mmCIF file of C-alpha atoms in Angstrom:
data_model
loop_
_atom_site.group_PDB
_atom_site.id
_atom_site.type_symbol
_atom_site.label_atom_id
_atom_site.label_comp_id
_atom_site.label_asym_id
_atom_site.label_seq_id
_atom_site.Cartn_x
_atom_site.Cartn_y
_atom_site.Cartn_z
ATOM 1 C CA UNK A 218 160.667 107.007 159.077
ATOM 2 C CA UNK A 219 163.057 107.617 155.849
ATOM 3 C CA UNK A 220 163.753 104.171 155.714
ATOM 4 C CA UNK A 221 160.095 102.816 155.598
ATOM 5 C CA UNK A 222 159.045 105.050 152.510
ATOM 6 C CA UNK A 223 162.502 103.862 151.123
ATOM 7 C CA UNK A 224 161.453 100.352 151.358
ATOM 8 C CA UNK A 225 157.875 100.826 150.120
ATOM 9 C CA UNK A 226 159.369 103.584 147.461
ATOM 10 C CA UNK A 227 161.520 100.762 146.181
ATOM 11 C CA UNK A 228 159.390 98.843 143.506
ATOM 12 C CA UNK A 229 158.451 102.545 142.101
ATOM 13 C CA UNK A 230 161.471 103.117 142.003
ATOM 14 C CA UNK A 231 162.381 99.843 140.141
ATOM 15 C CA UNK A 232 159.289 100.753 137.626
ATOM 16 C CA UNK A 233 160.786 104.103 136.780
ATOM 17 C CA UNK A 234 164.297 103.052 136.423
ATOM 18 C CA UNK A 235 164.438 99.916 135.121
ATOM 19 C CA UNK A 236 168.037 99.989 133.751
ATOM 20 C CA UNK A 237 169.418 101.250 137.282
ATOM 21 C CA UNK A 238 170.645 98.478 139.567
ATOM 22 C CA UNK A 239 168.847 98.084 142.821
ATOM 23 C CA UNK A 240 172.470 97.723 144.819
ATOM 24 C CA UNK A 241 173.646 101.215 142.666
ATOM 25 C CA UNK A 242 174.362 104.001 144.711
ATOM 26 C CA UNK A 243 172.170 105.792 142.347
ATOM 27 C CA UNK A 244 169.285 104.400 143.072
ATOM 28 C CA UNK A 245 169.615 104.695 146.999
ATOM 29 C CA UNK A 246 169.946 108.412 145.934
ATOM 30 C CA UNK A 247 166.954 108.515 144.516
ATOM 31 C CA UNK A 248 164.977 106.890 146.803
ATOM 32 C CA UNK A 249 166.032 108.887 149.689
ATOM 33 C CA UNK A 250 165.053 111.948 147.484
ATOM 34 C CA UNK A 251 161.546 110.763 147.072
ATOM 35 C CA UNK A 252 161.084 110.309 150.413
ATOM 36 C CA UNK A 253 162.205 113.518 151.618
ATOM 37 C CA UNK A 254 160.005 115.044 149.018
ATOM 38 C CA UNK A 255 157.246 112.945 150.526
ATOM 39 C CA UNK A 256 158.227 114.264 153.768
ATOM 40 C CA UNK A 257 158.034 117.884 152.801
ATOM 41 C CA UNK A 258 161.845 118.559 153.253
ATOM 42 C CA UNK A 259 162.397 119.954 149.876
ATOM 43 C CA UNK A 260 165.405 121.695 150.600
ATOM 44 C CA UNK A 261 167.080 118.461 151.760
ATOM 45 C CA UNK A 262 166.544 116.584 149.142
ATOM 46 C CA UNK A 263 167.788 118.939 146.405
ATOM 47 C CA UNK A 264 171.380 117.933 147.498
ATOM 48 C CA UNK A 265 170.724 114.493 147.002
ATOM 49 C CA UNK A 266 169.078 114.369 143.940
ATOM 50 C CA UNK A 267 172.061 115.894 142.639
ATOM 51 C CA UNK A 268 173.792 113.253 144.153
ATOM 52 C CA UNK A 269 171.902 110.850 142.155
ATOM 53 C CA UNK A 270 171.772 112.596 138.857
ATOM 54 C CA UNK A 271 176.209 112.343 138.600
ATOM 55 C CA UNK A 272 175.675 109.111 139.737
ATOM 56 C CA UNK A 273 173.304 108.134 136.869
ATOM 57 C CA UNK A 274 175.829 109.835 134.598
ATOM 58 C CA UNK A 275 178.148 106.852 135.249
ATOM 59 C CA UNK A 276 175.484 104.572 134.175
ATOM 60 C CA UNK A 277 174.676 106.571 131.046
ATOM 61 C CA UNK A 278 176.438 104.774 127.895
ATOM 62 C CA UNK A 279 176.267 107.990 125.699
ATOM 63 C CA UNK A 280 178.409 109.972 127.519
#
């Protein structure tokens, strides 16, 4: 089920972060938190969007 909202998620995704690469790890982060959000398991996604915000610090050029 995660992986069908990931797949229709994706070209939101892509919209809303247009400078993140769609093969970053990143941006599999932060589709699997918007579907678990969608999903109602809040609590498991705030883990991962953690995840995904240290991994969008690597892509960030003003460190």
């Amino acid at each position: 089920l995660t992986s069908i909202l990931v797949r229709a998620l994706r070209p939101v995704a892509k919209f809303l972060f247009p400078s993140v690469p769609l093969d970053h790890p990143a941006m599999s982060s932060i589709l699997m938190t918007m579907s678990a959000d969608m999903l109602g398991m809040g609590s498991a996604a705030t883990p991962i969007g953690l995840q995904a915000m240290k991994q969008l610090q690597e892509l960030n050029p003003d460190k």
